[in-house]
Coordinates of C-alpha atoms and ligand atoms in Angstrom, one line a residue:
X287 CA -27.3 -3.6 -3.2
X288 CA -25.4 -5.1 -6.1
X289 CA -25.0 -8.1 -7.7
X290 CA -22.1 -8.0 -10.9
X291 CA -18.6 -6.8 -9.9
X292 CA -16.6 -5.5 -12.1
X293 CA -13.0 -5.8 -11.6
X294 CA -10.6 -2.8 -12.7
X295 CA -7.5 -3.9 -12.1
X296 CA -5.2 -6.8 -13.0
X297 CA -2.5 -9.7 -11.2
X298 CA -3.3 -11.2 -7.7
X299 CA -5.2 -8.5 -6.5
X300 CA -7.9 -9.2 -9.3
X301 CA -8.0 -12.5 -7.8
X302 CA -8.2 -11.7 -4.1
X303 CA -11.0 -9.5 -5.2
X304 CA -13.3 -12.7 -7.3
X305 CA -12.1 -14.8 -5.0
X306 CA -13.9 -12.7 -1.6
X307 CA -17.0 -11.7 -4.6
X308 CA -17.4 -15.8 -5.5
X309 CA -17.9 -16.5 -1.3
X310 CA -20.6 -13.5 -1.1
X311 CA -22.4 -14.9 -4.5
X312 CA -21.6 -11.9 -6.4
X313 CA -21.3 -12.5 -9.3
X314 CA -17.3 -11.0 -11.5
X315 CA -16.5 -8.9 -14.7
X316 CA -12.7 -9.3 -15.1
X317 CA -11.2 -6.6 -17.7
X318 CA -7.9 -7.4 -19.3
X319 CA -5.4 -5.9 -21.4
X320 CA -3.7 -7.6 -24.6
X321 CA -1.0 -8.2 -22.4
X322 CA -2.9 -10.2 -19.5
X323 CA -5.1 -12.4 -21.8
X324 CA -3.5 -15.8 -19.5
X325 CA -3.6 -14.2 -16.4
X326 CA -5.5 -16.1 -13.7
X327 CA -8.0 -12.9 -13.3
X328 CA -9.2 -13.8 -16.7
X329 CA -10.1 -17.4 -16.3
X330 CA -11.3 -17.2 -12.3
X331 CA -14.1 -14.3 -13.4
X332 CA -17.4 -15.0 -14.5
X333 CA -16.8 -12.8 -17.4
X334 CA -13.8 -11.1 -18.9
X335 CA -13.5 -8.2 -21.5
X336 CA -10.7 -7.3 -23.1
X337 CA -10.2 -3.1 -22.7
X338 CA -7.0 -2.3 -25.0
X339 CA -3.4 -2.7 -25.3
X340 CA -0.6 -3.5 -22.6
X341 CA 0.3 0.1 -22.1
X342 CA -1.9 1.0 -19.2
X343 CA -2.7 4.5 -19.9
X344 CA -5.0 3.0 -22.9
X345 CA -6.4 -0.2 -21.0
X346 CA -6.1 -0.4 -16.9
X347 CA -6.2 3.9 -16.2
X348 CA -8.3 4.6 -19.4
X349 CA -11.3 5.8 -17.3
X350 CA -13.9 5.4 -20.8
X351 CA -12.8 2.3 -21.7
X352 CA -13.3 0.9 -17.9
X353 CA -17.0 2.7 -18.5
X354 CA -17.4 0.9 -21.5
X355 CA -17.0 -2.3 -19.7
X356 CA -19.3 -2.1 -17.0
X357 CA -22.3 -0.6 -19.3
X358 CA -21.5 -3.5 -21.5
X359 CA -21.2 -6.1 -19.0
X360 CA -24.4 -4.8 -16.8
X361 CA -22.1 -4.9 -13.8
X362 CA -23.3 -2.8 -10.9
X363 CA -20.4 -2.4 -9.0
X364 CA -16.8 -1.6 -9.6
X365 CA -13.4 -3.0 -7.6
X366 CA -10.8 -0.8 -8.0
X367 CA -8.0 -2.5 -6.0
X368 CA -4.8 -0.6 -5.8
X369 CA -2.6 1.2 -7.9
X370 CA -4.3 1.9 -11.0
X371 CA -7.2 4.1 -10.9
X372 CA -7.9 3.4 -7.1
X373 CA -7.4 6.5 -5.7
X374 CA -8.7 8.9 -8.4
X375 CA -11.3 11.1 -7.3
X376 CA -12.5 11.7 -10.6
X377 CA -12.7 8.0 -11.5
X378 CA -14.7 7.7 -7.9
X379 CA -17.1 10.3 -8.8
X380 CA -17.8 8.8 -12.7
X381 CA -18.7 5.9 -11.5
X382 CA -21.0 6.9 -8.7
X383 CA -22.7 9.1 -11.0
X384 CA -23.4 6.2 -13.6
X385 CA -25.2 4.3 -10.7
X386 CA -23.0 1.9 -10.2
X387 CA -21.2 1.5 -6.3
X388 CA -17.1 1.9 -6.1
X389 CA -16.2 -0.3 -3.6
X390 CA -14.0 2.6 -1.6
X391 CA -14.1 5.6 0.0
X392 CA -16.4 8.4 -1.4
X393 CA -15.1 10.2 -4.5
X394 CA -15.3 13.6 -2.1
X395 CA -13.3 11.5 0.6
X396 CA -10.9 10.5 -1.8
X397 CA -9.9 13.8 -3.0
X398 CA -9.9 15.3 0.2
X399 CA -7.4 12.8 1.3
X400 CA -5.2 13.1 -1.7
X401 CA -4.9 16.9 -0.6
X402 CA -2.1 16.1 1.8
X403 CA -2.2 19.6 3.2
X404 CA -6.4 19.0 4.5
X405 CA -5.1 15.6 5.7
X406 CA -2.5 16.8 8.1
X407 CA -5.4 19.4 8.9
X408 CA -8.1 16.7 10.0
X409 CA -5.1 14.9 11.2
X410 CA -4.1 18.0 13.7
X411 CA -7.6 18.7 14.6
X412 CA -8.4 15.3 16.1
X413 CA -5.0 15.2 17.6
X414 CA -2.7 12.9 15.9
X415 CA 0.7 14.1 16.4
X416 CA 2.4 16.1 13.5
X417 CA 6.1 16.4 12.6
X418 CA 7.1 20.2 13.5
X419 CA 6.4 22.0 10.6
X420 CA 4.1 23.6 8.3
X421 CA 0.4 22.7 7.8
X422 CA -0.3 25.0 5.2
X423 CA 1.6 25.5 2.1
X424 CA 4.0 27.9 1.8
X425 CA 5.6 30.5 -0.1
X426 CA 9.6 30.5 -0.4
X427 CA 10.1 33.0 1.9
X428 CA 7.9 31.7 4.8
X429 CA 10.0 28.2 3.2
X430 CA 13.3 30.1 4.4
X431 CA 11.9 31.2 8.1
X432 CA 10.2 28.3 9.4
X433 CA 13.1 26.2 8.2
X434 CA 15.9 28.1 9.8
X435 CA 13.0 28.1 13.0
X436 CA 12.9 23.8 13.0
X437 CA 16.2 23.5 11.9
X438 CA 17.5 21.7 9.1
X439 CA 17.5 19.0 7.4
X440 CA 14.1 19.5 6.4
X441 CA 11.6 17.6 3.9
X442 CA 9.8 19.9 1.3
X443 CA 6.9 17.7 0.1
X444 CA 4.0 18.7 -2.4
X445 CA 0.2 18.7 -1.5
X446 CA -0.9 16.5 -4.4
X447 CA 2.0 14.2 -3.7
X448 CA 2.3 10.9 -1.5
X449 CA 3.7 7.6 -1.7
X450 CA 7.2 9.4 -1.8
X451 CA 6.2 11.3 -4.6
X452 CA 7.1 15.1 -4.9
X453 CA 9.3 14.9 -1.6
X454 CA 13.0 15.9 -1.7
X455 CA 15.2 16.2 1.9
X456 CA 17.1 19.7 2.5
X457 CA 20.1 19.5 4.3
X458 CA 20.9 23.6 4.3
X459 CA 19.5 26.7 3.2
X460 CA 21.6 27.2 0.5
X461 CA 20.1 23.5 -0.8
X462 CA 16.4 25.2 0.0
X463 CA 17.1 28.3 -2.1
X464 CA 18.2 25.8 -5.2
X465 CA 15.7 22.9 -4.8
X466 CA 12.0 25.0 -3.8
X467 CA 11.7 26.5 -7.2
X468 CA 12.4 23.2 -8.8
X469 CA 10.3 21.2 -6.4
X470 CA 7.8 23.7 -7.3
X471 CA 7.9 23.5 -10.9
X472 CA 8.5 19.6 -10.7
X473 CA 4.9 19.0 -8.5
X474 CA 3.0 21.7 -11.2
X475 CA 4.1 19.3 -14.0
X476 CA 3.3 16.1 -12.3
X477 CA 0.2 16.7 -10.0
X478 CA -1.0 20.1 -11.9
X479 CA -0.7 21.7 -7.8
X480 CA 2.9 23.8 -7.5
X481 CA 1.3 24.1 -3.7
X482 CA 4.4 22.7 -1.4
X483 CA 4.9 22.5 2.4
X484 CA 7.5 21.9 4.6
X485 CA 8.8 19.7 7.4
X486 CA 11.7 18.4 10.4
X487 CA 13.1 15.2 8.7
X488 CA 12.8 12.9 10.8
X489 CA 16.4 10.2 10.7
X490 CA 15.9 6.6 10.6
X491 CA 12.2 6.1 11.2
X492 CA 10.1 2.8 11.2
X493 CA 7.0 3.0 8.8
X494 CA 4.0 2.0 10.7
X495 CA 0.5 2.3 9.5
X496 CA -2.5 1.7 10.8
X497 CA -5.0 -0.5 8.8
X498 CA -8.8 1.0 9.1
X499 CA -12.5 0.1 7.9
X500 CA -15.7 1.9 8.5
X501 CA -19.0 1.0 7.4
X502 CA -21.8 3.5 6.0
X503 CA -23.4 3.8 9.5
X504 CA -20.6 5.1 11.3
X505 CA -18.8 2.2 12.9
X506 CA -15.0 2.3 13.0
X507 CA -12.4 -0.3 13.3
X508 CA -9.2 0.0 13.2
X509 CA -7.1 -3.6 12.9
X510 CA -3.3 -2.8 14.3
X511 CA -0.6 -1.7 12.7
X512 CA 1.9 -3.2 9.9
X513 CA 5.3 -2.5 10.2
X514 CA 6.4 -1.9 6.8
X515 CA 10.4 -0.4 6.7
X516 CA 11.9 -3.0 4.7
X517 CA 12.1 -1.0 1.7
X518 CA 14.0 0.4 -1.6
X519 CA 13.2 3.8 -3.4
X520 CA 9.4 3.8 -1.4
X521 CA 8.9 -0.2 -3.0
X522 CA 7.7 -2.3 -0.3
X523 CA 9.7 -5.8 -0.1
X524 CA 8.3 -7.3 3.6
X525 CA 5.6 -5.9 5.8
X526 CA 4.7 -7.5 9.1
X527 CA 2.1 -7.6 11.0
X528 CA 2.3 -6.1 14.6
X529 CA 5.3 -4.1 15.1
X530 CA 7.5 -5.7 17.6
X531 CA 8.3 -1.8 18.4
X532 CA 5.0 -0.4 19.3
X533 CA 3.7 -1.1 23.0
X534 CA 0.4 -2.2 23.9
X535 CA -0.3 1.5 25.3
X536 CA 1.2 3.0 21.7
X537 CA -1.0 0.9 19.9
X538 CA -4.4 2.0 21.9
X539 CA -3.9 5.6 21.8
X540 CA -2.7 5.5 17.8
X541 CA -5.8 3.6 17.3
X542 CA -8.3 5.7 19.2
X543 CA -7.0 8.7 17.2
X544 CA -7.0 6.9 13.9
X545 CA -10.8 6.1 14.7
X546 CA -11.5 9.8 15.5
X547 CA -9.4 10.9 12.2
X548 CA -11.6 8.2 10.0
X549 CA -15.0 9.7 11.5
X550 CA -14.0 13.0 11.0
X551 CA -13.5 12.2 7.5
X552 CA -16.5 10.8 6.8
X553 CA -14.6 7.9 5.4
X554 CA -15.9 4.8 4.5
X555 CA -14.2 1.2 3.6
X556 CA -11.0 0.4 4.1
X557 CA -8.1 2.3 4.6
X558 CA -4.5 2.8 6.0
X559 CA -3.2 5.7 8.4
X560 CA 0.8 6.2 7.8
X561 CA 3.0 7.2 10.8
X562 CA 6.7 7.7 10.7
X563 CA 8.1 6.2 14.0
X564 CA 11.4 7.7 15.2
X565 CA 13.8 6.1 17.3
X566 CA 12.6 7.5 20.7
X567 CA 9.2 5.5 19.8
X568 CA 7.4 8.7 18.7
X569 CA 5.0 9.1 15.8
X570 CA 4.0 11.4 13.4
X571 CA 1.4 11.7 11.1
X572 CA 2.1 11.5 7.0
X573 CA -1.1 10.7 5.1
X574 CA -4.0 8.2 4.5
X575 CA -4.0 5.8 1.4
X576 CA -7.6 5.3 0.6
X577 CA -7.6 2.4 -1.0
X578 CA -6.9 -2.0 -0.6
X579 CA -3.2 -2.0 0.2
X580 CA -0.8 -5.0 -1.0
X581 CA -0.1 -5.5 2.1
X582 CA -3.4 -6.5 3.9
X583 CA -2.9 -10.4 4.1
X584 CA -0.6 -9.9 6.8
X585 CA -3.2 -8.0 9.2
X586 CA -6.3 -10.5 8.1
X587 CA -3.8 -13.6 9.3
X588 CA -3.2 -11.9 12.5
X589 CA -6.9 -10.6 12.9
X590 CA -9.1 -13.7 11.4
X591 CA -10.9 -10.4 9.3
X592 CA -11.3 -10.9 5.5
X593 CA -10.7 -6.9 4.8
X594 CA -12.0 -7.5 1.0
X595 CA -15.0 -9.6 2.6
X596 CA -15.4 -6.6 4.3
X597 CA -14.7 -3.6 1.7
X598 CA -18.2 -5.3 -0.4
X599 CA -20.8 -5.9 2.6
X600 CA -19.4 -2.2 3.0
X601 CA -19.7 -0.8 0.1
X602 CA -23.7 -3.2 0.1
X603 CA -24.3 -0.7 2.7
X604 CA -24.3 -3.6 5.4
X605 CA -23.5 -2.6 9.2
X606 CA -20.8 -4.2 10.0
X607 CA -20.8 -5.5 13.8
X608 CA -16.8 -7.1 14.8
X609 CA -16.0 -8.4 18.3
X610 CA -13.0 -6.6 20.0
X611 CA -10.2 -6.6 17.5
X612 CA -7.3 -9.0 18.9
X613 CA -4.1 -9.6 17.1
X614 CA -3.3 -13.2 17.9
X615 CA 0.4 -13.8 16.8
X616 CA 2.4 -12.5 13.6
X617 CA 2.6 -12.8 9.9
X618 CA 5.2 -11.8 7.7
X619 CA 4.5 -10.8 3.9
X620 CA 7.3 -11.1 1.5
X621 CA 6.7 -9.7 -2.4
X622 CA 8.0 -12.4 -4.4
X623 CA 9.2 -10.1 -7.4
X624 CA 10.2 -11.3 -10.7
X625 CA 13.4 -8.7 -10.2
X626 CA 16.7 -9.5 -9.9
X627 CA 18.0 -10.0 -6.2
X628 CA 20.5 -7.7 -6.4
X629 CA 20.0 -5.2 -8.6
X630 CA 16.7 -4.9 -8.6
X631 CA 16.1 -4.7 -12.0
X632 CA 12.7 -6.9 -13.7
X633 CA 13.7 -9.7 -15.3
X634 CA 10.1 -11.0 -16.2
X635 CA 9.7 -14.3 -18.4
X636 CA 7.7 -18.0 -18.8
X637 CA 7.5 -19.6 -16.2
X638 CA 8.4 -23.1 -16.8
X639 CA 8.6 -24.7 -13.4
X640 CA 6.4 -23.2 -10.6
X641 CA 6.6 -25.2 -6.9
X642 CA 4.4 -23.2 -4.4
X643 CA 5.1 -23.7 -0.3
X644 CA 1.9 -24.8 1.7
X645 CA 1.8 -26.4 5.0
X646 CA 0.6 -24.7 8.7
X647 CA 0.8 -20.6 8.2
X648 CA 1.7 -20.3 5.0
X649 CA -0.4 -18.5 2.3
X650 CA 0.4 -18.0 -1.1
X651 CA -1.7 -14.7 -3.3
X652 CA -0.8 -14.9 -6.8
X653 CA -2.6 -14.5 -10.0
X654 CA 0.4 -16.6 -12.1
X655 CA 0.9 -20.2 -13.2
X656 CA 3.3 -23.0 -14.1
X657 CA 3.5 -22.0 -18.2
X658 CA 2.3 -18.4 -17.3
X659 CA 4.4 -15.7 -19.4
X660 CA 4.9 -13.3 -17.2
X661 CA 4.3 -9.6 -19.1
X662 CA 7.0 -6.4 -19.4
X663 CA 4.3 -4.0 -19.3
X664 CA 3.1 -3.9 -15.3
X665 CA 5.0 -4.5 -11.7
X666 CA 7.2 -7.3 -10.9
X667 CA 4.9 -8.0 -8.3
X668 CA 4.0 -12.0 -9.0
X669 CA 2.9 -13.5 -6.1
X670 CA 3.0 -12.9 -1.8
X671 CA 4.3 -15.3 0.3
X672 CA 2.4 -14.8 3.8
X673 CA 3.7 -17.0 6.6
X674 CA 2.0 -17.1 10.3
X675 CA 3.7 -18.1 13.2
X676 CA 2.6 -17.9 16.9
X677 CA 5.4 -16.0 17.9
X678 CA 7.6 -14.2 15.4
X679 CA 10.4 -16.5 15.8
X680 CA 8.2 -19.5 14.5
X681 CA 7.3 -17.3 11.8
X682 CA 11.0 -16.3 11.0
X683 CA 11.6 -20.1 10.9
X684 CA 8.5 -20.7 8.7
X685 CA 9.2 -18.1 6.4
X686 CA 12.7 -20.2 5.5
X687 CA 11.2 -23.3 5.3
X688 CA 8.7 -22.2 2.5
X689 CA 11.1 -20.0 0.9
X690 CA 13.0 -23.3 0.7
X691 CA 10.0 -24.8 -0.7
X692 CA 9.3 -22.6 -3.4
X693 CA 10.9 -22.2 -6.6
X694 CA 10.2 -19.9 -9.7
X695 CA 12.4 -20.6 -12.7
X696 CA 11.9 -20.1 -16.6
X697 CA 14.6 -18.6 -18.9
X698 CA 15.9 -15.0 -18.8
X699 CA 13.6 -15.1 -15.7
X700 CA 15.0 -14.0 -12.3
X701 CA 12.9 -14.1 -8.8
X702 CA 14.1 -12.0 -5.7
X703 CA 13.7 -14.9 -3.1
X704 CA 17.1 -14.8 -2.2
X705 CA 17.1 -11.1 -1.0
X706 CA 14.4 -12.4 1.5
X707 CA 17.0 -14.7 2.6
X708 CA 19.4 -12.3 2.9
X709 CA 17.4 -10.7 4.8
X710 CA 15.8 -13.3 7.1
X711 CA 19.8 -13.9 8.4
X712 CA 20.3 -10.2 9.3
X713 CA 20.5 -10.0 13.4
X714 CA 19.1 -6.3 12.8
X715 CA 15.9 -7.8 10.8
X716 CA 15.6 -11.2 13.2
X717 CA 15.5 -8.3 16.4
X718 CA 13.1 -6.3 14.7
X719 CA 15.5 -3.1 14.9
X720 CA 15.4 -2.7 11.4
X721 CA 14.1 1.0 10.3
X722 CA 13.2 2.6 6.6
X723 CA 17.4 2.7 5.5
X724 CA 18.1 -0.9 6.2
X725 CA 17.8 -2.3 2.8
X726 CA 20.0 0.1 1.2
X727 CA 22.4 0.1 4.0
X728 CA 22.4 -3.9 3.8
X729 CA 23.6 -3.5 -0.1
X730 CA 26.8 -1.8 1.0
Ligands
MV4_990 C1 9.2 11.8 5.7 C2 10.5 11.3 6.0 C3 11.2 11.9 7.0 N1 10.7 13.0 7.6 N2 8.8 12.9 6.3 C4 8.1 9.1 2.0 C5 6.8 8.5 1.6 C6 5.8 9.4 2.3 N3 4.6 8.7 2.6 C7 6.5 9.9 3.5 N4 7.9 9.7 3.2 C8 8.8 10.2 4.1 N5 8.4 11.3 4.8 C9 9.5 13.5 7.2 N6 9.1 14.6 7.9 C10 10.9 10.1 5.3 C11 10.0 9.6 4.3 C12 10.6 8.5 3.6 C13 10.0 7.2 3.8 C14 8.9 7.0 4.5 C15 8.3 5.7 4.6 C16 8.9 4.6 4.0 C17 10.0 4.8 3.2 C18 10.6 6.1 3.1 C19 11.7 6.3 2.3 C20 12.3 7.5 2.2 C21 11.7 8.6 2.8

């Protein structure tokens, strides 16, 4: 049991995460760079500590200085929250072995899950279906056969990868000859792991993944899917929450195997299982993400479930006893980016007027203010718009009506509310066609 959270991470996930401590009586540590001194983290925990300069490799991933804070603070308990340290194995273990709870998986779960190579493993054992391909890594040669055997174009991905990282598409084997040693080279450098395997590339897929959480005594849940293929360079702009693509029957037999995957893991808290989805409705296994994902809002609206609410009596080593699971309509998330619509670019700056939507279905997750200057330092993530609708035409509709009510402006500062526009007009989007290319095919 704990009773002081600290919170290593920054923006509106900070403050989802005080926000679901403050109803349990927990009681919050916020840490904050130079740069994040206004944030709404800051002023929302019980305590705050400032842990180093804007760039985050000597405040929000600078595992000591995180330490620091929590011995300091007494906390007994550390948030991670995505991005960040989240996922870091090391940082997982450190903690536990101070004797203070991380609120995620174990640090031994965690690392066997960043090994993409044991995931497809414990993926293929429990029967989730696999692309065709390798599921161990491979040497070029073996590269060279198994590739001519699927037939190209192929995917060379490394173990340590994920996220999109490490993975490059192979159209011939003359481009396989060029790219493996590189690849290889490229994923020793980044992940310190040259290991790489090889898969079919699958052509316009759907992203679905499968949101998960398991208590310490061996209950599994898994809460639906998320459709999440609208998209640019592996940055998530709208996730939705079911897939208007995946049947009833789909969604049952995914799930059973996605509770069979997360017991064989041993894995505790919550979680996401990725699929690609190809056009004849098939899935395939890609990885698990062992950590909060930006995206959750949009399964809690359709579920009732407060995931964080969950993640702490979790991680308090509370059973956690749900009813059946039911998904009773759907929300749509949209990442309200201080970016440039069109190019994409972050255009952060003071916010000088700030009008927030409200109403029926609509909620708002953001850690920024009217008068808030927004930092250069982090993402241009600055606040999600979720709307709920009971059918996903009424939350189509509500989604324009609050993007029409809200409005983000401040010099030199640029919001990416009308590429959700944009997108809310497109027949592919409105029949829920739309796969993992659209966004960049929509720019032409
Ligand atoms: C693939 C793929 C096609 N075929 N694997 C990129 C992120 C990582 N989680 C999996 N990724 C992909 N793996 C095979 N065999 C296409 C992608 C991919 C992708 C997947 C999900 C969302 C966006 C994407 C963008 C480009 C490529």
């Amino acid at each position: 049991m704990f009773k002081k959270v600290l919170i290593a991470n920054r923006g509106e996930i900070a403050v989802r995460a005080i926000r679901a401590c403050r109803e349990l009586g927990l009681k919050t540590v916020a840490v904050y760079s130079e740069a994040d001194k206004n944030s709404l983290h800051v002023e929302l925990a019980d305590e705050a500590i400032c842990i180093g300069p804007p760039d985050p490799a000597r405040s929000y991933l600078d595992i000591p200085k995180i330490m620091a804070a929590l011995e300091v603070s007494k906390a007994d308990a550390v948030y991670p929250g995505y991005g960040f340290l989240s996922e870091n194995p090391k940082f997982a273990e450190i903690v536990e072995r101070s004797g203070a709870k991380f609120i995620g998986p174990r640090s031994e779960v965690l690392a066997k899950i960043g090994d993409k190579v044991v995931a497809k493993k414990v993926a293929k054992k429990v029967g989730l279906p696999l692309v065709p391909g390798s599921d161990e890594p491979l040497e070029f040669d073996q590269a060279l056969r198994l590739a001519s055997r699927i037939g190209y174009p192929v995917v060379i991905k490394a173990a340590s990868g994920g996220g999109g990282r490490g993975i490059r598409i192979i159209h011939n084997e003359k481009e396989l000859r060029e790219k493996f040693p590189i690849a290889r080279k490229e994923a020793q450098s980044a992940f310190g792991d040259g290991r790489l395997y090889l898969e079919k590339y699958v052509l316009n897929p759907k992203h679905i993944e499968f949101q998960v959480v398991a208590d310490e005594h061996g209950n599994v849940y898994v809460l639906g899917e998320r459709e999440c293929s609208i998209q640019r360079r592996h940055q998530k702009l709208i996730e939705e929450a079911p897939s208007v693509a995946v049947s009833p029957e789909k969604r049952e037999e995914i799930s059973q195997k996605v509770a069979l995957f997360c017991k064989e893991l041993g894995y505790t808290s919550a979680g996401t299982v990725e699929f690609l989805m190809d056009e004849e409705g098939n899935f395939y296994f890609m990885e698990m993400n062992g950590r909060i994902q930006v995206e959750h809002p949009v399964t809690e609206m359709v579920t009732g479930i407060d995931i964080v609410k969950l993640q702490l009596l979790i991680a308090m080593g509370e059973e956690i006893k749900l009813p059946k699971v039911e998904m009773r309509g759907y929300a749509i998330e949209f990442r309200i980016n201080a970016e440039d619509p069109d190019t994409f670019m972050p255009s952060p700056g003071l916010i000088e007027r700030l009008r927030l939507p409200g109403g029926p279905g609509v909620r708002i997750d953001t850690h920024v203010y009217q008068g808030y200057a927004i930092p250069p330092y982090y993402d241009s993530l600055i606040a999600k718009l979720v709307v709920w609708g009971q059918t996903r035409q009424e939350a189509l509709a509500r989604a324009r009506r609050a993007l029409d009510e809200l409005k983000i402006e401040g010099k030199n500062l640029k919001v990416n509310t009308d590429f959700h526009r944009r997108v809310l007009l497109h027949k592919e989007f409105i029949e829920g066609r739309h796969d993992i290319t659209f966004v960049e095919r929509m720019l032409v």
